[in-house]
Short mmCIF file of C-alpha atoms in Angstrom, two decimals:
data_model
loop_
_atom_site.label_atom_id
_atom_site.label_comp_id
_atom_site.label_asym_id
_atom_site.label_seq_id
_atom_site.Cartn_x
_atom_site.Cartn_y
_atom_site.Cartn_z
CA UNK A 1006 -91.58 83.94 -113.15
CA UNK A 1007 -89.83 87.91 -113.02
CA UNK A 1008 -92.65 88.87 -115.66
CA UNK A 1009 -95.29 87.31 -113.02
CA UNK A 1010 -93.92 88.28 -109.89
CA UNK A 1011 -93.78 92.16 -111.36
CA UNK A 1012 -97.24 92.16 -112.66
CA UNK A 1013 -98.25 91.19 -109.36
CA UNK A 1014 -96.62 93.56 -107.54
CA UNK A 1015 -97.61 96.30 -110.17
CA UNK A 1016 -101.17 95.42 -109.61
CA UNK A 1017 -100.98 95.65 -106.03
CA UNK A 1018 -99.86 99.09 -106.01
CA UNK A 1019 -102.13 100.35 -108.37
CA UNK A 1020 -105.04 98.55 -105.91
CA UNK A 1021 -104.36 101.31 -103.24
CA UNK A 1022 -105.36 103.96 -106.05
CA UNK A 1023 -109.03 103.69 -105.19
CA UNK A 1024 -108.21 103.65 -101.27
CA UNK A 1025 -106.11 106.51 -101.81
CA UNK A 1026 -108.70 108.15 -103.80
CA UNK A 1027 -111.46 108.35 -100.57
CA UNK A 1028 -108.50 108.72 -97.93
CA UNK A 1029 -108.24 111.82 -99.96
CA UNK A 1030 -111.89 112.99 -99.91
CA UNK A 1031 -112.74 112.21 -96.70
CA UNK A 1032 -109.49 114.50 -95.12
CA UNK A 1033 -110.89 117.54 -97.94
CA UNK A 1034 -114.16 116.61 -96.22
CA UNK A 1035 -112.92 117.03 -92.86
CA UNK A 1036 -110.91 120.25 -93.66
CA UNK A 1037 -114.13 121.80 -95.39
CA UNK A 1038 -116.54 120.68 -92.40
CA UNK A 1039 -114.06 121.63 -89.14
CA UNK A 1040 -112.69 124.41 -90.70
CA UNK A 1041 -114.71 126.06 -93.88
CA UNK A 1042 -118.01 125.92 -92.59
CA UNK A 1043 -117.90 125.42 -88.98
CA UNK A 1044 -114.80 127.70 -88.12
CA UNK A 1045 -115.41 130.37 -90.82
CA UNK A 1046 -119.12 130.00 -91.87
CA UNK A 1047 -121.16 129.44 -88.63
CA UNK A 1048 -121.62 132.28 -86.81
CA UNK A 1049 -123.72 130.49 -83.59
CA UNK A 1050 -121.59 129.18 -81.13
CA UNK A 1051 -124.18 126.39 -79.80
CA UNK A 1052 -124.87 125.20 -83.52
CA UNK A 1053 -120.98 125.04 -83.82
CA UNK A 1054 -120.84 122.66 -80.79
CA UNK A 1055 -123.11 120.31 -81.74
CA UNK A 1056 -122.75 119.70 -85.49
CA UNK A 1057 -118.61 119.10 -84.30
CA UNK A 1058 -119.51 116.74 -81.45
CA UNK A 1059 -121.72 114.58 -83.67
CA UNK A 1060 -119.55 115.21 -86.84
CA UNK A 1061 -116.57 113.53 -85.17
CA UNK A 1062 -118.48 111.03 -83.72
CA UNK A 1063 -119.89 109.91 -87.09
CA UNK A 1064 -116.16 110.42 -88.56
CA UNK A 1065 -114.96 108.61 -85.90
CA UNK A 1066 -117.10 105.45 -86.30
CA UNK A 1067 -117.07 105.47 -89.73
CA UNK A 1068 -113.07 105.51 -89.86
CA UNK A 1069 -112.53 102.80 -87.37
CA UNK A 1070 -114.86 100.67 -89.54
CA UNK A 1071 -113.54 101.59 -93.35
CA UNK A 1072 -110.07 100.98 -91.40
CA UNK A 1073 -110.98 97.32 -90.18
CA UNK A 1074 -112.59 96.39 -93.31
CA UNK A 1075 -109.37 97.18 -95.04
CA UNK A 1076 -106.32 95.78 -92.76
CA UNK A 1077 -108.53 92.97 -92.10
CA UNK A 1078 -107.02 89.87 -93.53
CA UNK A 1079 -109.16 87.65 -95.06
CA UNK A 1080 -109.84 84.46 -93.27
CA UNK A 1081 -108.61 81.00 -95.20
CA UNK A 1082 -109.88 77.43 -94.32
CA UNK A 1083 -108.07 75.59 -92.04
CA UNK A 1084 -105.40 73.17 -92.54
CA UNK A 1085 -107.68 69.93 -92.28
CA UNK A 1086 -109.24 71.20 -95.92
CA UNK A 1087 -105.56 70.28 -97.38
CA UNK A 1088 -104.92 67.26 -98.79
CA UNK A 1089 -102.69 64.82 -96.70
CA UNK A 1090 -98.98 64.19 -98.86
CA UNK A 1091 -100.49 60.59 -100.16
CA UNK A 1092 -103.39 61.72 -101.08
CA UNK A 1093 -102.24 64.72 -102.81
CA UNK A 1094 -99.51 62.84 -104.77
CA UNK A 1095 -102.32 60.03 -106.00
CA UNK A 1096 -104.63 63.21 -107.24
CA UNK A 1097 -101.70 64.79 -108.83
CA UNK A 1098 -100.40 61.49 -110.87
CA UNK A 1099 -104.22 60.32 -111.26
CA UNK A 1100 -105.66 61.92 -114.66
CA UNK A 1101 -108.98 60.70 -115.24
CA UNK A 1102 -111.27 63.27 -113.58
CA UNK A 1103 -113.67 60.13 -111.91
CA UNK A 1104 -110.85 58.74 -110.00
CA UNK A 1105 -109.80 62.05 -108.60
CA UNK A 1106 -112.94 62.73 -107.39
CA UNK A 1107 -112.91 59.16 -105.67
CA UNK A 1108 -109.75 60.70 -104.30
CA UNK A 1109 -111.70 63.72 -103.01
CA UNK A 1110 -114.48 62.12 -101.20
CA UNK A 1111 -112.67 60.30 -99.92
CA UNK A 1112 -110.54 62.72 -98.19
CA UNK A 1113 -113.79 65.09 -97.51
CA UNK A 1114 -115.94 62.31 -95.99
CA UNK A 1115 -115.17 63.55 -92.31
CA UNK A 1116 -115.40 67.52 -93.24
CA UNK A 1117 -118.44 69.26 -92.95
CA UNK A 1118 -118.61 70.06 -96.20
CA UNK A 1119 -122.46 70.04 -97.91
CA UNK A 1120 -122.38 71.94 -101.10
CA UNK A 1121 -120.95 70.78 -104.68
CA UNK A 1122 -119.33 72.32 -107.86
CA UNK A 1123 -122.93 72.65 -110.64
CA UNK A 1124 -122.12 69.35 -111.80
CA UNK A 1125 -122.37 67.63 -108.83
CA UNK A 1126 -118.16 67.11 -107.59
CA UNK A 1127 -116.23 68.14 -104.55
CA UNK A 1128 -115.13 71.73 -104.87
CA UNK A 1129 -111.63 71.57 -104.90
CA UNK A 1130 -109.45 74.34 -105.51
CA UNK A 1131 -106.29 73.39 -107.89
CA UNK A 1132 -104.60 76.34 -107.09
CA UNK A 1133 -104.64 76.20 -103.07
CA UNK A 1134 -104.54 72.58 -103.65
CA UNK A 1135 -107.64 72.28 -100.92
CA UNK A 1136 -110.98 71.28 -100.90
CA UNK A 1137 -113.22 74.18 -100.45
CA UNK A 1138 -115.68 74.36 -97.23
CA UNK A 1139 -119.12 75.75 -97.83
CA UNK A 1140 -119.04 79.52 -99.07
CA UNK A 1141 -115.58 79.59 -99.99
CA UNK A 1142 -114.19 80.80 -103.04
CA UNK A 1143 -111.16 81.69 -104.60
CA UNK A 1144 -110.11 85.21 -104.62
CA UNK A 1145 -107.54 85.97 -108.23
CA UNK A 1146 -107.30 89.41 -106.41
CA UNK A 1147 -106.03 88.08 -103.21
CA UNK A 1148 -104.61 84.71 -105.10
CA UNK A 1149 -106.15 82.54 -101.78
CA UNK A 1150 -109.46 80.86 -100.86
CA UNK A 1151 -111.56 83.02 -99.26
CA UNK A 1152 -113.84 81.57 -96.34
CA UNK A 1153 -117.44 82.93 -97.34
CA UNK A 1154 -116.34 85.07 -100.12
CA UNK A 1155 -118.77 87.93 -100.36
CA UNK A 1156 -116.73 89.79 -103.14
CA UNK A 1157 -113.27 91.70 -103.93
CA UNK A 1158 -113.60 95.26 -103.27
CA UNK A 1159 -111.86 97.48 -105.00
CA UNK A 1160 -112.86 100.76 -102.62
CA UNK A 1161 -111.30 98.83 -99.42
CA UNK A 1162 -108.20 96.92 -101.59
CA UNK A 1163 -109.47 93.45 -99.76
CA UNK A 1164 -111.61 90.84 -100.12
CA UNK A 1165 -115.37 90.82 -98.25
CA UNK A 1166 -115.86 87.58 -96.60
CA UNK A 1167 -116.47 86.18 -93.06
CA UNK A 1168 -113.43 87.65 -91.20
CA UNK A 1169 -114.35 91.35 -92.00
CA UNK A 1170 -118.23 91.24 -93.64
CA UNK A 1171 -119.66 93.04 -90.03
CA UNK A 1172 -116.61 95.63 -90.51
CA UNK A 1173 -118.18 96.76 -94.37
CA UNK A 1174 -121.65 96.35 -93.36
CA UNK A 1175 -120.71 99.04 -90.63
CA UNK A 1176 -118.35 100.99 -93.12
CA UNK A 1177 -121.49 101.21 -95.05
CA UNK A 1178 -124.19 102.21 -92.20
CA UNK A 1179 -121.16 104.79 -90.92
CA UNK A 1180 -120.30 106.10 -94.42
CA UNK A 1181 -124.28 106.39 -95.14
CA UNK A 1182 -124.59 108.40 -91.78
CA UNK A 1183 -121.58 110.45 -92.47
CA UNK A 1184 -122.65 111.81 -95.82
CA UNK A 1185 -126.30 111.74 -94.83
CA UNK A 1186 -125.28 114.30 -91.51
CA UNK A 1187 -123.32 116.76 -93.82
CA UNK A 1188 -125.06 117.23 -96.29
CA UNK A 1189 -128.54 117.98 -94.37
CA UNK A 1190 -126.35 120.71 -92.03
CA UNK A 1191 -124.71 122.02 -95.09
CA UNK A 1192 -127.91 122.65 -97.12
CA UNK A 1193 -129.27 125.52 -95.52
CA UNK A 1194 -125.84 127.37 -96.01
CA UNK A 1195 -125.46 125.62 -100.03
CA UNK A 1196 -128.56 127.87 -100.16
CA UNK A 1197 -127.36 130.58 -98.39
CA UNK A 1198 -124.27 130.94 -100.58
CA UNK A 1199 -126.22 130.05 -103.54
CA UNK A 1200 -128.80 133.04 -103.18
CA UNK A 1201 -125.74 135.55 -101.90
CA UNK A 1202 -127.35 135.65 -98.58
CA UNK A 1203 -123.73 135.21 -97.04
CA UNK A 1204 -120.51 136.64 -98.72
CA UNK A 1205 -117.96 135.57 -101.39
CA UNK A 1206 -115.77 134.15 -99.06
CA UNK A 1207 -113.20 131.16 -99.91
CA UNK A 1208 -115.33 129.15 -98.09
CA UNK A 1209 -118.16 129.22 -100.61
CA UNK A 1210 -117.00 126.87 -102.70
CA UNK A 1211 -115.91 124.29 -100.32
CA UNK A 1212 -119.29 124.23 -98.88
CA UNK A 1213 -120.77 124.24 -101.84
CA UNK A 1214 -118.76 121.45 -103.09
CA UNK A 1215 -119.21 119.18 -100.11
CA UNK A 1216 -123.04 119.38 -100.41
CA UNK A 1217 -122.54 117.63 -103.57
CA UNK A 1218 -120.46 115.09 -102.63
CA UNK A 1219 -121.79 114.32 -99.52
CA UNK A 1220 -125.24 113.85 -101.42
CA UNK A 1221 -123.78 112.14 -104.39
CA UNK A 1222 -121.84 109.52 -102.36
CA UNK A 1223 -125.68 108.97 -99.86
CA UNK A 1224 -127.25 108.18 -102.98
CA UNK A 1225 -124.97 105.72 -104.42
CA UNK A 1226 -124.09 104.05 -100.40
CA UNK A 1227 -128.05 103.73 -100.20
CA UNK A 1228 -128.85 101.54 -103.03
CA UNK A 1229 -125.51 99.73 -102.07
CA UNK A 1230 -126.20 99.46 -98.16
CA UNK A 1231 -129.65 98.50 -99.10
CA UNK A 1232 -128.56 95.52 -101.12
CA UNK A 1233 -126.04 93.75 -98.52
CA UNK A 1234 -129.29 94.31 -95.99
CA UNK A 1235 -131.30 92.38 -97.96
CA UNK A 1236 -128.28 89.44 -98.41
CA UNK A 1237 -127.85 89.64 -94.76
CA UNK A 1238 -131.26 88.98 -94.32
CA UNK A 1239 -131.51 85.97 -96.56
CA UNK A 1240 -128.08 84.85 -95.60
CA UNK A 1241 -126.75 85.13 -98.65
CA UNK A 1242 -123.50 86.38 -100.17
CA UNK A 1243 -123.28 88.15 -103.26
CA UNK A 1244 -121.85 85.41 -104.98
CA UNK A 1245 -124.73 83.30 -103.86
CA UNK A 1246 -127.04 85.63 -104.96
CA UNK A 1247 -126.25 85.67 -108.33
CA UNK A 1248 -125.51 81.45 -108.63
CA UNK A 1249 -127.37 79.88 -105.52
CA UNK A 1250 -124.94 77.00 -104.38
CA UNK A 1251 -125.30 73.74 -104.60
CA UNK A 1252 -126.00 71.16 -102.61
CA UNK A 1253 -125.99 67.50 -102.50
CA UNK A 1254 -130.01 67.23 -103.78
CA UNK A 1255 -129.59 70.22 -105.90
CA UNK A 1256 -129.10 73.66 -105.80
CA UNK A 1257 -130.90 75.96 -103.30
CA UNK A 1258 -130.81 80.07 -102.77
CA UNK A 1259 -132.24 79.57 -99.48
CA UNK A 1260 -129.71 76.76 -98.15
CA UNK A 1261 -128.38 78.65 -95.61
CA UNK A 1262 -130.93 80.86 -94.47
CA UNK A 1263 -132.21 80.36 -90.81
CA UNK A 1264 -134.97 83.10 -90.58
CA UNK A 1265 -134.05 86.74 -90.24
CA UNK A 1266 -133.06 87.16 -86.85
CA UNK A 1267 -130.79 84.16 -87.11
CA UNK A 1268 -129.25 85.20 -90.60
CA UNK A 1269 -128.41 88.41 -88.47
CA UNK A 1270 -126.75 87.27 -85.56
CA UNK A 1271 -124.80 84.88 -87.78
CA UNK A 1272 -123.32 88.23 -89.21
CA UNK A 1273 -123.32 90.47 -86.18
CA UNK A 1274 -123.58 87.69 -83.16
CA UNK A 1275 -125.41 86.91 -80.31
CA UNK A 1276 -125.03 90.38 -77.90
CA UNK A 1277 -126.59 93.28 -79.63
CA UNK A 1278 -124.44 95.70 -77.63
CA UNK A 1279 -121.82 95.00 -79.90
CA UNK A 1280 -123.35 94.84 -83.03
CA UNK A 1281 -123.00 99.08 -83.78
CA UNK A 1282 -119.05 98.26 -82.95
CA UNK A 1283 -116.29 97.57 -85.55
CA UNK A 1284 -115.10 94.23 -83.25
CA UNK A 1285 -115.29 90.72 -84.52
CA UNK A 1286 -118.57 88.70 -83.27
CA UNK A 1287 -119.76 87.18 -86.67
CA UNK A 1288 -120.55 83.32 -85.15
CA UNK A 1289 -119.06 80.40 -86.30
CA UNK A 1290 -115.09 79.61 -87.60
CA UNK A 1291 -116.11 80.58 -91.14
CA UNK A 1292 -115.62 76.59 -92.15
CA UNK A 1293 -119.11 75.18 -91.54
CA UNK A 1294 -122.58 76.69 -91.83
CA UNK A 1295 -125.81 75.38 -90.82
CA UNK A 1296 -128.22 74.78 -93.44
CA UNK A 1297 -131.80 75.15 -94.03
CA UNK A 1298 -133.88 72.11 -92.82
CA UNK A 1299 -135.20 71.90 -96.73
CA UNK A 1300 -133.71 68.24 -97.94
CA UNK A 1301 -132.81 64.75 -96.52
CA UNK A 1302 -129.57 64.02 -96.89
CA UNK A 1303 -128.42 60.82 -96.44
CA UNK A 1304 -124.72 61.89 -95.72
CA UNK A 1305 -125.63 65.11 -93.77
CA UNK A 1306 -126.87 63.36 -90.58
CA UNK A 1307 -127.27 66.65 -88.88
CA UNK A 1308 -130.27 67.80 -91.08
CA UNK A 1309 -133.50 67.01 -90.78
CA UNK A 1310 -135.79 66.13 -93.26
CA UNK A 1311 -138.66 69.21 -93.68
CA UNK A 1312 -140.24 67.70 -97.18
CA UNK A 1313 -144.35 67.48 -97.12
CA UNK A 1314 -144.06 64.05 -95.45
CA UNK A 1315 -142.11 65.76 -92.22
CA UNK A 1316 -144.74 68.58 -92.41
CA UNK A 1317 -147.17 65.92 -92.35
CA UNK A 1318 -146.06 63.68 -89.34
CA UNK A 1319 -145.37 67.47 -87.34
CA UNK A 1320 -148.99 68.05 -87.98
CA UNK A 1321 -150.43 64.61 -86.60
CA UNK A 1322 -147.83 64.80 -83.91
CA UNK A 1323 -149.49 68.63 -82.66
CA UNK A 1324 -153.03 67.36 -83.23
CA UNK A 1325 -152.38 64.46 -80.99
CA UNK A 1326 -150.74 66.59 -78.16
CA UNK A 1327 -153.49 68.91 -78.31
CA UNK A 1328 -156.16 66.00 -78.01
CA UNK A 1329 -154.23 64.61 -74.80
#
C-alpha cells in the first residue's frame, strides 16, 4: 500500500506542472502587455486606455473561467447508484458473471439508467462499487466516477464533465479572445520593431515574443474550441464521440441529442444572460439525460417510439386535422 499511496501522491504533484506551466505564461503575458508595450511602447494616451480597459476585461473573464474549470470538483453519482449492503455482499460472493448481472438489474430497475456496457450488461463500476448512470465514466486520473465524463485534462489538472463543462467551454471562448486581442494590437508594433521603425529597447523582445505566443496558442485554442462546439451541438461528449454509447436496442451517436438549441441550453441553461458567465446553469443533476425519441423501449416508458410506423400514424393524424 506505501508504494501505492506514494505513486499517487507523486503523480498528483507532478499534475500541477502543466497548470503551473500557463499560470506562468499568462503573468509574463500580463507583465509584457501592462507594462512592455503599453507603459513603455505606446506613446498615445487614448490607444493606451482602451487596449488596458478591454485587455483586463478579457484577462479578467478568462481567469475567472480557467480558475472554475480547475477548483471545480467533479460531480459523482449519487448515493442511490450504490449497491445496498445485501446486494453488494451477494455480487461480491456470486462468481458467475450471468448471475451478477441478475444482481444488477435488479438493483437498477428503478434508476433511470438507459445505456449498456458494448455487450449489452449494466455498467457497473468495480472500483466505485456503483452502477454507472448514463454518461458516466471512470476517471484513473481522479480514481472516481465521473458524471458525464467529457475527458481528463491535463492543462486544468481536473476532469471535464457535467459539474464544470460550461466553465472550459468559457475558458476556451475567453482564452481564444485573449490571445486573439493581443496579438492583433501587438502586430502593428511586432512590425514596427521588426523593420527598426521604433528603438532597441528591452521591450522589443517581449513584444516580439508575445506576438508569437499569443498567435501560436489562437491557432491551437481554435481547432480545439471548434471541436467541443461541434460536441455541444450534437450533445455529445468526447468520449461519445469516439465510441457512441449504447443503448438498450443498440448503440446510437445521436441518443442524446435534442436539436441544437436544446443540446445548448442543456450545457449553458435556460437564461442566456448567464450563459457568457463562469456560474453553474448546465440543466439537469448530471444522473439522467433525456434521450432522442429514435427507439421503443419497452423498459424506458418515457420514450416514445419515432420508427417509420410513428412517422406514419403522425402523418395520417396531420392530414386528418387539416381535412376537419
Amino acid at each position: 500500500m506505501a508504494p501505492t499511496n506514494v505513486l499517487r501522491c507523486c503523480q498528483r504533484v507532478v499534475g500541477w506542472i502543466p497548470v503551473i506551466f500557463i499560470t506562468l505564461v499568462v503573468c509574463w503575458s500580463y507583465y509584457a502587455y501592462v507594462i512592455e508595450l503599453c507603459v513603455f511602447t505606446i506613446l498615445s494616451i487614448g490607444e493606451k486606455v482602451v487596449y488596458l480597459v478591454v485587455f483586463h476585461l478579457s484577462f479578467i473573464m478568462f481567469v475567472w473561467s480557467y480558475w472554475k474549470t480547475i477548483f471545480t470538483s467533479p460531480a459523482k453519482p449519487s448515493k442511490e447508484f450504490n449497491l445496498i449492503k445485501s446486494d453488494k455482499e451477494q455480487y461480491d460472493r456470486e462468481e458467475r458473471a450471468e448471475t451478477q448481472q441478475e444482481i444488477l438489474k435488479r438493483a437498477a430497475k428503478d434508476l433511470p439508467v438507459y445505456t449498456r456496457t458494448a455487450s449489452g450488461a449494466i455498467r457497473y463500476c468495480d472500483h466505485c462499487q456503483l452502477i454507472k448512470p448514463d454518461r458516466c465514466h471512470h476517471c484513473s486520473a481522479c480514481d472516481m466516477c465521473v458524471l458525464k465524463m467529457d475527458h481528463h485534462c491535463p492543462w486544468v489538472n481536473n476532469c471535464v464533465g457535467f459539474a464544470n463543462y460550461k466553465y472550459f467551454m468559457l475558458f476556451l471562448a475567453y482564452s481564444l479572445l485573449y490571445c486573439l486581442f493581443i496579438a492583433s494590437t501587438v502586430l502593428q508594433y511586432f512590425i514596427k520593431f521588426w523593420t527598426g521603425d521604433l528603438p532597441d529597447t528591452h521591450a522589443k523582445f517581449h513584444v516580439l515574443f508575445l506576438f508569437f505566443v499569443a498567435a501560436m496558442f489562437f491557432i491551437s485554442l481554435l481547432s480545439l474550441f471548434s471541436y467541443h462546439c461541434w460536441l455541444v451541438s450534437k450533445n455529445r461528449s468526447t468520449i461519445e464521440a469516439f465510441r457512441a454509447p449504447v443503448f438498450r436496442n443498440g448503440p446510437d451517436k445521436n441518443g442524446f441529442s435534442l436539436g441544437i438549441g436544446k443540446n445548448i441550453k442543456q450545457v449553458y441553461g435556460d437564461q442566456v444572460k448567464y450563459w457568457l458567465l463562469p456560474i453553474f446553469t448546465s440543466q439537469g443533476d448530471g444522473c439522467s439525460y433525456p434521450t432522442r425519441l429514435v427507439n421503443q423501449d419497452v423498459e424506458q416508458p418515457n420514450t416514445i417510439n419515432n420508427s417509420e410506423p410513428v412517422k406514419k400514424y403522425m402523418y395520417y393524424y396531420f392530414c386528418i386535422n387539416l381535412l376537419t
